[in-house]
XYZ file of C-alpha atoms in Angstrom:
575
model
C 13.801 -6.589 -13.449
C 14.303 -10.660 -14.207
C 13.243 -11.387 -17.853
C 9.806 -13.264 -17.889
C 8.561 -15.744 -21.083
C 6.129 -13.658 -23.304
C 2.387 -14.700 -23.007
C 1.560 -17.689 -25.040
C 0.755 -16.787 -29.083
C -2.278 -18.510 -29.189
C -5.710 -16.668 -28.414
C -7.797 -18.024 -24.798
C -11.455 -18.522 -25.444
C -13.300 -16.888 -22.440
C -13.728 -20.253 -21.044
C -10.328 -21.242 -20.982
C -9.332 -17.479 -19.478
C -11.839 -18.127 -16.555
C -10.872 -21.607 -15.439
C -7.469 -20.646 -15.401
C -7.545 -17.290 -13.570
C -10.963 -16.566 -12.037
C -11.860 -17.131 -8.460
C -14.428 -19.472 -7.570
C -17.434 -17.001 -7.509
C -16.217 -15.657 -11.146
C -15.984 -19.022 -12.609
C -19.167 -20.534 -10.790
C -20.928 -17.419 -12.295
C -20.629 -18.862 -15.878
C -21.419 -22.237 -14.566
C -17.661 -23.336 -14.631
C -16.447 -25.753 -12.302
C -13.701 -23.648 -9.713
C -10.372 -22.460 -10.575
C -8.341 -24.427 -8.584
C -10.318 -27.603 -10.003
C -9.308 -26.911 -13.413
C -5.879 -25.900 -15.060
C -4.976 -24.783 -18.238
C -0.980 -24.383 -19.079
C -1.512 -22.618 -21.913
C -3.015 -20.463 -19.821
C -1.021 -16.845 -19.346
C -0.765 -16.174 -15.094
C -2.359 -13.964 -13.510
C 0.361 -11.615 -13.643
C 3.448 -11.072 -15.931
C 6.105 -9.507 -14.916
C 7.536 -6.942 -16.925
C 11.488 -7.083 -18.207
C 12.911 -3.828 -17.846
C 14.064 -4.307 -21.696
C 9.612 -3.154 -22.452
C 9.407 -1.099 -19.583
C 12.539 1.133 -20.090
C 13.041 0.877 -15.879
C 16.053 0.678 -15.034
C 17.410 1.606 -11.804
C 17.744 -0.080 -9.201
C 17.819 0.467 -5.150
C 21.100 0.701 -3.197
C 20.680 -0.517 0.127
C 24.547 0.662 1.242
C 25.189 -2.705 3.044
C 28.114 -2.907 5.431
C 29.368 -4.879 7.989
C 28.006 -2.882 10.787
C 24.410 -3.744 9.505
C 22.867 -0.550 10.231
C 19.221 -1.420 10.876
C 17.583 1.182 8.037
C 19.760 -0.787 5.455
C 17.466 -3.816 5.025
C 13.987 -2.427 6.042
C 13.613 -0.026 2.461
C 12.752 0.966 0.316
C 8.718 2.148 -1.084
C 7.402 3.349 -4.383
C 4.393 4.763 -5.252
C 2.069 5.218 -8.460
C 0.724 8.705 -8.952
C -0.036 10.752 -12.248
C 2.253 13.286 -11.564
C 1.504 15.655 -14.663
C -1.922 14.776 -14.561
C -2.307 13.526 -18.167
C -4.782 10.333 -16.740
C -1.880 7.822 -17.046
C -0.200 6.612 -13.821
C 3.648 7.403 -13.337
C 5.972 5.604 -11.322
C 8.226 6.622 -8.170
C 11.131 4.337 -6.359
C 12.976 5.315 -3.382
C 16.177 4.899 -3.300
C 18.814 5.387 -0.147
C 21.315 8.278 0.404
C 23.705 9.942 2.478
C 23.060 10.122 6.267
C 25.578 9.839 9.631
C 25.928 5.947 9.109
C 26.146 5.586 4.570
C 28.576 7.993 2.540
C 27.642 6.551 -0.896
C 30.603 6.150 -3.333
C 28.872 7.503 -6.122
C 25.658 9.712 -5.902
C 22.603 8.309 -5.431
C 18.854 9.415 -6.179
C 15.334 8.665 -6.368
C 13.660 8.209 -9.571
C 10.520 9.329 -11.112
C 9.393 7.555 -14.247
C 6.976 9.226 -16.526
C 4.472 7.250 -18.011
C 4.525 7.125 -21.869
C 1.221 5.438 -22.826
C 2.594 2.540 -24.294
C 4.400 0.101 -21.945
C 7.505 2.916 -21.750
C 8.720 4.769 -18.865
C 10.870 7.863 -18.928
C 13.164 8.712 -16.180
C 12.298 12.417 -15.540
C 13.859 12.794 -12.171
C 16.334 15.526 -12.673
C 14.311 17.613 -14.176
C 11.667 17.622 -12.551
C 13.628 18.069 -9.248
C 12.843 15.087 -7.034
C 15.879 13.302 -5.981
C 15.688 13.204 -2.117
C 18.426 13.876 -0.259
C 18.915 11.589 2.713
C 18.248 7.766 3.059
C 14.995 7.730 1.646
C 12.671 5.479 3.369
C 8.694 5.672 1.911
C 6.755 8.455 -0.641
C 3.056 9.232 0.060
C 1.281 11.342 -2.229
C -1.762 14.329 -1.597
C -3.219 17.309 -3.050
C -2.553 18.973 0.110
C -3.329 22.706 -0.896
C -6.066 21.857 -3.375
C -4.826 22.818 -6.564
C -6.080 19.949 -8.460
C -2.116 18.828 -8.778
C -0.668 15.744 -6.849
C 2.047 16.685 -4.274
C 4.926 14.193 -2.869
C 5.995 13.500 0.527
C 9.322 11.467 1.184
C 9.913 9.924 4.336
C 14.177 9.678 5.444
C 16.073 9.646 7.725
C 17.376 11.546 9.195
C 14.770 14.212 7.389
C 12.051 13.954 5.189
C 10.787 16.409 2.068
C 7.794 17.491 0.962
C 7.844 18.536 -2.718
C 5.064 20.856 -4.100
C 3.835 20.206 -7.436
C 4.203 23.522 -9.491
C 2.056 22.150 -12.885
C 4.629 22.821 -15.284
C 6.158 19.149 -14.451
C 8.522 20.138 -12.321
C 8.025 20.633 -8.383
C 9.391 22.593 -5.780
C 11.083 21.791 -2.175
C 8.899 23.382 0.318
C 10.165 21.216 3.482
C 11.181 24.348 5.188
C 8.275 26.357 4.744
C 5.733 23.752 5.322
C 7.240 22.809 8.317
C 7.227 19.067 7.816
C 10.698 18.271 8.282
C 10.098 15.496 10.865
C 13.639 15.228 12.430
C 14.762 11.355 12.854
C 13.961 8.410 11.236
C 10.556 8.826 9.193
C 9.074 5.456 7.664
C 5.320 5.196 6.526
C 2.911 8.377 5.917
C -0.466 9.366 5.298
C -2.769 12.174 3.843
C -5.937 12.124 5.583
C -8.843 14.757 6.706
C -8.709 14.285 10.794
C -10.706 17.304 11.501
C -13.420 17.314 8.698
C -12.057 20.455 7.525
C -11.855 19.945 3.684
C -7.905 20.160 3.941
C -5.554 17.070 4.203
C -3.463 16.386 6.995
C -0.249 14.500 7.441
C 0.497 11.390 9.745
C 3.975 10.794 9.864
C 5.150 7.035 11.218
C 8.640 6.731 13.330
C 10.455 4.533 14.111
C 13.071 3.797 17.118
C 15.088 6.105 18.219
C 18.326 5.681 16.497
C 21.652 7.240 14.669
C 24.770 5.708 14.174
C 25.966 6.062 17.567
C 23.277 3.956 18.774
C 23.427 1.396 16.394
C 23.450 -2.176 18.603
C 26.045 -5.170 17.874
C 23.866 -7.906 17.768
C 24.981 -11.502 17.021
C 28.552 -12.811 17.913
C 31.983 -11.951 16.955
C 33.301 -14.837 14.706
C 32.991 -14.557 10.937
C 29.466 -14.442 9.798
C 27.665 -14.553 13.083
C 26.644 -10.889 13.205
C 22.742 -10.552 12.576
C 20.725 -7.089 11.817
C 19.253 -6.454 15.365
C 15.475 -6.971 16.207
C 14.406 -4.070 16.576
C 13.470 -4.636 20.802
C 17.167 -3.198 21.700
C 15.827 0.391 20.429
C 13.680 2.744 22.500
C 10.167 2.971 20.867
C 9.373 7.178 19.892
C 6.116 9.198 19.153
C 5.105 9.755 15.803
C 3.973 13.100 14.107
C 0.486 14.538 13.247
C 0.601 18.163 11.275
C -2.308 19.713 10.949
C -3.349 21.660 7.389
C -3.043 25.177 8.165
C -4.463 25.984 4.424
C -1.756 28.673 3.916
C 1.063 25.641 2.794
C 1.852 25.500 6.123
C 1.442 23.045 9.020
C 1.200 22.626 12.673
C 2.913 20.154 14.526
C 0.120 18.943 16.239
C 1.323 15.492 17.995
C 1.091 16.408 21.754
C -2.525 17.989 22.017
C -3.537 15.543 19.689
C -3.006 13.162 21.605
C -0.576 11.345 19.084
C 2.915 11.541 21.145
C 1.437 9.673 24.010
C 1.899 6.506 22.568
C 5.420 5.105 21.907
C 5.820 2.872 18.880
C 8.222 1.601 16.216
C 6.015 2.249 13.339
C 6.260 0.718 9.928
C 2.492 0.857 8.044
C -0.105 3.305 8.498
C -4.077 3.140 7.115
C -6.689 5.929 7.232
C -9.986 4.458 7.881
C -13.232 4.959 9.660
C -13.572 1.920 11.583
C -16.397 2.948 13.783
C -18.481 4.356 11.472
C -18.649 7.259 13.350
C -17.551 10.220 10.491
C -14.410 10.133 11.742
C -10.805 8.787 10.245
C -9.201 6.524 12.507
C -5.227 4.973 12.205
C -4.091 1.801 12.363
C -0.182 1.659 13.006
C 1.556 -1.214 12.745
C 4.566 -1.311 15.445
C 7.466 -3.364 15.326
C 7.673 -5.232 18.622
C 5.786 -2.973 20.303
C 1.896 -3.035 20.313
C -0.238 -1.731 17.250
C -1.769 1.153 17.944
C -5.526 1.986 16.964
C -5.891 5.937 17.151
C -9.511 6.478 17.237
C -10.262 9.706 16.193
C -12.581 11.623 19.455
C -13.279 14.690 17.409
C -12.293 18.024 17.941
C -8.752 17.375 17.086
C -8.027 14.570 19.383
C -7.124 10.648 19.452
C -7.275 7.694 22.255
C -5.585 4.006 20.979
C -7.564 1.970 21.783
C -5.566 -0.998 20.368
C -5.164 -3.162 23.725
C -9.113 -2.950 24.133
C -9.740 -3.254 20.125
C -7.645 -6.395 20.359
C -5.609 -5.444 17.874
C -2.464 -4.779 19.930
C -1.083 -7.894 20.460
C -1.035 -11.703 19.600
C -3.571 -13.737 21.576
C -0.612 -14.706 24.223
C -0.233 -10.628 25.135
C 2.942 -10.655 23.395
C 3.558 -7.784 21.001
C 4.796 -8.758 17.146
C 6.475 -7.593 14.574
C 3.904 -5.195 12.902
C 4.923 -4.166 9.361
C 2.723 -3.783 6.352
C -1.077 -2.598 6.985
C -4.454 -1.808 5.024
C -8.257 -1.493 5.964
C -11.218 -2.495 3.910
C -14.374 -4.209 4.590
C -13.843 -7.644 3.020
C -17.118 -9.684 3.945
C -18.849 -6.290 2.999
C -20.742 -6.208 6.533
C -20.351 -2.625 6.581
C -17.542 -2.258 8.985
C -14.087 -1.647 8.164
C -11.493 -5.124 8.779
C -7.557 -4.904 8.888
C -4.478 -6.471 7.986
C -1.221 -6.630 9.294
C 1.921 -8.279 8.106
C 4.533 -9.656 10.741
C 7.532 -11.509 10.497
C 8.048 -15.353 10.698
C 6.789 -17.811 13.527
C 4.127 -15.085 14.038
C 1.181 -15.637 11.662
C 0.111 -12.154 9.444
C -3.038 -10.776 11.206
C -6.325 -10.527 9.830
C -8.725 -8.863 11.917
C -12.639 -8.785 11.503
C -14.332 -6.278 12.794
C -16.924 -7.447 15.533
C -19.047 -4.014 14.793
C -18.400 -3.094 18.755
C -15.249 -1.515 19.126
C -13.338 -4.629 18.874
C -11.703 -6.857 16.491
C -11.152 -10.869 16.235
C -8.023 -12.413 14.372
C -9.468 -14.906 11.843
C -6.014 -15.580 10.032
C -5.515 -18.822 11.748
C -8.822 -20.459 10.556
C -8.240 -19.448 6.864
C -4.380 -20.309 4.232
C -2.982 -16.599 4.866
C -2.277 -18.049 8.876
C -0.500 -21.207 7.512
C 1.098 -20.122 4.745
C 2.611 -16.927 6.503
C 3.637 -18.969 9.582
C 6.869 -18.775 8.493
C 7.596 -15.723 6.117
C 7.981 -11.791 7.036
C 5.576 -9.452 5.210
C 5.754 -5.746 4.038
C 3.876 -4.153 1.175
C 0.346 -5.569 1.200
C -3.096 -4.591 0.028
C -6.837 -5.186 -0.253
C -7.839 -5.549 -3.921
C -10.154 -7.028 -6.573
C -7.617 -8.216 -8.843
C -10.171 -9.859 -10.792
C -12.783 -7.488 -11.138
C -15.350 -9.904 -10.020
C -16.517 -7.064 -7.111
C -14.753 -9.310 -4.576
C -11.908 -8.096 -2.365
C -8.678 -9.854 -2.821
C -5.467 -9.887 -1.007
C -1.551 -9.438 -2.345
C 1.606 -9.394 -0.235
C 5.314 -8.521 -0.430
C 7.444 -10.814 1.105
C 10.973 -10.857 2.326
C 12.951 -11.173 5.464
C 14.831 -8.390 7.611
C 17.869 -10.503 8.178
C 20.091 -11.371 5.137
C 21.866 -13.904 7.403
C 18.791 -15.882 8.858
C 19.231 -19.337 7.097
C 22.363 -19.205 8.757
C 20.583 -19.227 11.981
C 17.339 -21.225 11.036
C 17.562 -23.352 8.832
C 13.821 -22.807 7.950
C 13.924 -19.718 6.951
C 14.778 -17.416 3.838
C 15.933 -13.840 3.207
C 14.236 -13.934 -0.106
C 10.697 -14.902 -0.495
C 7.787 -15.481 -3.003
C 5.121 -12.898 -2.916
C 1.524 -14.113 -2.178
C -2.015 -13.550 -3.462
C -5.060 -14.128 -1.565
C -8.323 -14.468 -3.549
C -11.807 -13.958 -1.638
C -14.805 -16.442 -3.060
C -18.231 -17.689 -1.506
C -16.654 -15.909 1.770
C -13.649 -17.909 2.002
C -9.936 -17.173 1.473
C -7.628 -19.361 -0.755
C -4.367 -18.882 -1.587
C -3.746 -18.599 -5.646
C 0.125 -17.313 -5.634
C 0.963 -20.497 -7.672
C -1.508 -18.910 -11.023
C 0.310 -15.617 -10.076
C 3.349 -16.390 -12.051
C 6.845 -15.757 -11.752
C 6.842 -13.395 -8.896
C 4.957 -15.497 -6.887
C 7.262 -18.220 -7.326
C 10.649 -16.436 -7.526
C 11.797 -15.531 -4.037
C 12.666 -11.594 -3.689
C 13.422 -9.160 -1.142
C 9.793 -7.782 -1.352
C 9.452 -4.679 0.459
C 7.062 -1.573 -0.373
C 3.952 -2.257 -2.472
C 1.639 -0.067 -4.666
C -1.148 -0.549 -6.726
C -1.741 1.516 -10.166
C -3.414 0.497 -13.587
C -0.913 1.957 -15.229
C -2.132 1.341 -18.942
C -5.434 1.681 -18.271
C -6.983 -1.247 -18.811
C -8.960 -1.474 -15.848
C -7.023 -4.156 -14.330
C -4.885 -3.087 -11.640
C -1.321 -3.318 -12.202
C 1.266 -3.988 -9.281
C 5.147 -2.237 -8.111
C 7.068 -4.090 -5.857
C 10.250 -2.474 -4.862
C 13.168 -4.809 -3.170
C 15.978 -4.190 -1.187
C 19.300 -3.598 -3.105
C 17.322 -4.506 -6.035
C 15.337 -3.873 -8.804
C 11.703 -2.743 -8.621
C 9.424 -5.635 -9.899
C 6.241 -4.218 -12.263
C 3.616 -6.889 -12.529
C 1.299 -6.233 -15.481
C -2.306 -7.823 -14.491
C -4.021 -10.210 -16.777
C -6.301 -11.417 -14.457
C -8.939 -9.065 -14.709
C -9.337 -8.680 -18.389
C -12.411 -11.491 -18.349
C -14.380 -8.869 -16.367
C -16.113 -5.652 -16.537
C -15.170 -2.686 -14.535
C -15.537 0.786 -14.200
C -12.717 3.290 -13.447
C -13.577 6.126 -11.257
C -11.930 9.206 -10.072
C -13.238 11.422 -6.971
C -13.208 14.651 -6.212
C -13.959 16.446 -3.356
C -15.100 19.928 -3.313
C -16.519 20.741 -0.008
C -14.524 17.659 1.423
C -11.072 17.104 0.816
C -9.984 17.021 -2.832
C -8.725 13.951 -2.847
C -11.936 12.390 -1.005
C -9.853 10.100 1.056
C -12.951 8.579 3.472
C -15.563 8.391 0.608
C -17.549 5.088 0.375
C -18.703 4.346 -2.826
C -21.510 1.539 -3.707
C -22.722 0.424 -7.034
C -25.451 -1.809 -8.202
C -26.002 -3.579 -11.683
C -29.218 -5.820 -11.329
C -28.982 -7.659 -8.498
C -25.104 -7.331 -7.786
C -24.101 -4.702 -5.184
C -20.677 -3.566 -3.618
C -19.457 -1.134 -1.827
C -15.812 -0.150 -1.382
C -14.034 2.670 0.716
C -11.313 4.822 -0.182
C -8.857 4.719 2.513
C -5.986 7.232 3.371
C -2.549 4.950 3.098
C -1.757 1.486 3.632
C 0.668 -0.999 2.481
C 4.488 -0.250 3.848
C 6.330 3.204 2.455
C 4.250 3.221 -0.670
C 1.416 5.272 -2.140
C -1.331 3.889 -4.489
C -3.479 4.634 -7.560
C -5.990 7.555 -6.224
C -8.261 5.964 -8.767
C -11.303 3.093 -7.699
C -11.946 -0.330 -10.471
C -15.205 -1.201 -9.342
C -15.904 -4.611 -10.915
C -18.546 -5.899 -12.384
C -17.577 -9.560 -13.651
C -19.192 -10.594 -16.426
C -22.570 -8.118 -16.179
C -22.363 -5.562 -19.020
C -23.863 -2.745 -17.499
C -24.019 -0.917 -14.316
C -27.104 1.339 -12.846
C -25.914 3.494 -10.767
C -22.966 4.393 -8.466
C -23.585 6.081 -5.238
C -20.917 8.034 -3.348
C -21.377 8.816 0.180
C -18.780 11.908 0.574
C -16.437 12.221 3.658
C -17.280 15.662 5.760
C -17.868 18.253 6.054
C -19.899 17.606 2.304
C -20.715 14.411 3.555
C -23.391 14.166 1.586
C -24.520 11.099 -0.955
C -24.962 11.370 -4.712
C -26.556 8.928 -6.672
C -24.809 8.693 -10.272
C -26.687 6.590 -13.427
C -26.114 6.520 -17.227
C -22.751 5.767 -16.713
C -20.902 3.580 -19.294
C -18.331 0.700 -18.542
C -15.068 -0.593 -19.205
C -13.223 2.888 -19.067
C -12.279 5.649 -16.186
C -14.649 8.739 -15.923
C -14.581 11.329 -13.436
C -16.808 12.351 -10.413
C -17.344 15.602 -8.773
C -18.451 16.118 -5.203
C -22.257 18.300 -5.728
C -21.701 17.551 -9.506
C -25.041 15.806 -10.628
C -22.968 14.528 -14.401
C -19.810 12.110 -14.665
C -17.608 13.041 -17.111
């Protein structure tokens, strides 16, 4: 990680904090003029970046390039946040690559697993806690997926991918074989999610092409330094995997009479959502050059995408683009879920309302994330409030696929800035240049996850790069605001209560927020929800709708603010 200045030694009066960080709705709630009207440059960013000198981090991701330019060497790796020994403070996974037909690494490679130790301080725990991978490691998703109250790992690689059960004790246990969740050939993005309403979490499994090193495509020409990594159109598209939870540790492969197999993608991003409004959770695939896919869910175990119809599946000229990063949320809080999707340059990222009748309309063009993405490739993305003001946000990882494309366009860059997207008075504007230095320093931005990881309340940010070193963004943003931390759990409905929606009200302010099952590119999140609350004090009550087959809604008051409780599905208390 780059070394960042330290945040200025002199103290921010609340009014100075706000007009230099808050959105417009936070700062016109004090009666402030807006942010972007007023700067401060004593003012810390919105984000500091954190050397790995205070964070103890330290290893980095080996992409293996070579000459051949192997297509799986410039499109990884993810990370993920997830409280591994559940002691309430968020630990820290990074992919890494490894050994497969086309990479023989000189020196052994692994993943790495950092454990959180309360103060700023990571520990690498890898080794013994038995989680290195073992092929090129693409993306890690994380679920409770037999209940136990313990957090369980999924790796996506190719050519094979892991699952690793969480024994307690801190250590975990390769159950791949048993499970039966291998997923032969190149696995990128994955997602635990509920399909069938059964209480148990199920696995969706992204793939991409269909490729090994014999396949691999010579793209470019022949002289010195006019090879290119391929677009990815010269590979056959393949089916991706659904398993259903057979409650036993075991799963069934069921792609085929799901429905699931029938359509042929190269998937990068998956999201879990309810779009419909229906009961049931839906996926959203982003497909490189191929068409998205939107799987609705039809019940009783099957799917139909309905992307062409949704409007989803293409650019307005019927041309398919180069889906990468996704995530769901309902941003102008309407009620109905929206999505995002992150493509590569000359194509615009997507954002799609949803019109609340099966379909969707791209409003990226009339808002700053269609002209400032015009000409950048995205990855790691998601919906946030990284201000607490209640207000969904937006953050994106940046980078291109081809390490050679200036070379070809002129106009273009390998490395690029991350962006940041805040949402005020219903309307987008871009604030990257208050986010500080890694919104400004071009990287090769690739997975994304979100985690508070010293629980603050403000939610923190992990970037991990290609051939580089992870980037760990430390929010500052939020700490003007109230919040308060929750975390869910299912008892009738899954455990992990991916599908809940959750609304709270304090006087006159209301929200509501969904927990989705995924998102982003090859990276897992924070299981925990920050609901903000901006500058009100207290909060009356939080209500969570639960996903089936509880499905049922709690109202919970009394609560207190500015720290993380815990709620129980059929629980009346917090704790």
């Amino acid at each position: 990680m780059r070394v960042v200045p330290a945040w200025p030694s002199r103290a921010l009066s609340r009014r100075q904090f706000l007009r230099a960080v808050g959105c417009s709705t936070l700062a016109a709630g004090f009666g402030f003029p807006s942010a972007h009207a007023l700067e401060d440059s004593a003012a810390p960013p919105l984000f500091d970046e954190i050397p790995s000198s205070k964070s103890r981090i330290t290893w980095t991701h080996t992409a293996g390039l070579s000459p051949q330019m192997y297509l799986p060497e410039t499109v990884g790796a993810g990370c993920a946040f997830f409280d591994y020994d559940n002691d309430g403070w968020m630990d820290i996974y990074l992919v890494n690559s490894g050994p497969c037909d086309f990479y023989r690494p000189a020196s052994p490679l692994r993943n790495a697993l950092y454990k959180n130790n309360r103060d700023g301080t990571f520990t690498d725990v890898t080794l013994k806690a038995g989680v290195p991978g073992n092929a090129y490691g693409m993306g890690a998703t994380v679920g409770d997926y037999d209940g136990d109250g313990l957090p369980d790992l999924y790796l996506t690689q190719y050519a094979n991918s892991i699952l690793y059960h969480n024994n307690g004790d801190g250590t975990f246990t390769d159950v791949t074989a048993k499970a039966g969740v291998a997923c032969p050939g190149w696995a990128t993005s994955a997602v635990w999610f509920d399909y069938d309403n059964d209480g148990r979490l199920d696995l969706f499994v992204c793939r991409f092409a269909d490729y090994r090193k014999e396949k691999n495509v010579f793209c470019g020409g022949h002289g010195p330094g006019e090879r290119y990594y391929c677009k990815p159109n010269v590979y056959k598209p393949m089916p991706s995997w659904l398993f259903h939870n057979n409650g036993d540790g075991t799963f069934t492969d069921v792609s085929h009479e799901s429905g699931i197999a029938a359509s042929l993608g190269k998937a990068w991003g998956v999201v879990a959502a309810d779009v419909n409004n229906d009961g049931l959770m839906d996926l959203f695939v982003g497909n490189d050059t191929a068409p998205n896919f939107l799987l609705m869910n039809q019940g009783k175990g099957r799917f139909m995408d309905n992307g062409v119809l949704a409007g989803v599946a293409y650019d307005p000229f019927g041309a398919a683009r180069s889906g990468m990063g996704v995530d769901a949320a309902d941003f102008n809080q309407d009620g109905w879920i929206d999505l995002f999707v992150a493509n590569v340059d000359h194509e615009m990222y997507s954002l799609y309302r949803n019109n609340k009748d099966g379909t969707f309309v791209d409003e990226a063009i009339h808002t700053p994330i269609g002209s400032t993405t015009h000409l950048m490739s995205g990855w790691g993305l998601k919906f946030f409030d990284y201000d607490n003001d209640g207000d969904i946000d937006l953050v994106i990882a940046d980078g291109h696929p081809d390490l050679t494309i200036q070379a070809h366009h002129p106009e273009l860059r390998y490395l690029e800035p991350m962006l940041l997207f805040c949402r005020a008075n219903g309307e987008w504007e871009n604030v990257s240049p208050k986010g500080g230095r890694a919104f400004q320093q071009p990287i090769a931005g690739r997975g994304l996850a979100l985690g508070d990881y010293n629980n603050d309340g403000a939610v923190d940010v992990l970037v991990s790069t290609n051939n580089g070193a992870p980037v760990l963004l430390r929010n500052n943003a939020a700490r003007g605001s109230h919040w308060l931390g929750i975390k869910l759990v299912g008892t009738k409905s899954n455990v992990d209560a991916v599908g809940a929606k959750v609304t709270w009200r304090s006087g006159t302010f209301q929200r509501h927020r969904t927990k989705v099952g995924g998102g982003s590119y090859l990276s897992s999140h924070d299981p925990r929800m920050v609901l903000g609350l901006g500058h009100r004090t207290t909060i009356d009550w939080v209500e969570v709708e639960w996903p089936k087959p509880g499905g049922t809604k709690q109202r919970f008051t009394g609560m207190p603010v500015d720290r993380y409780i815990t709620l129980t599905e059929g629980h009346s208390g917090w704790k």
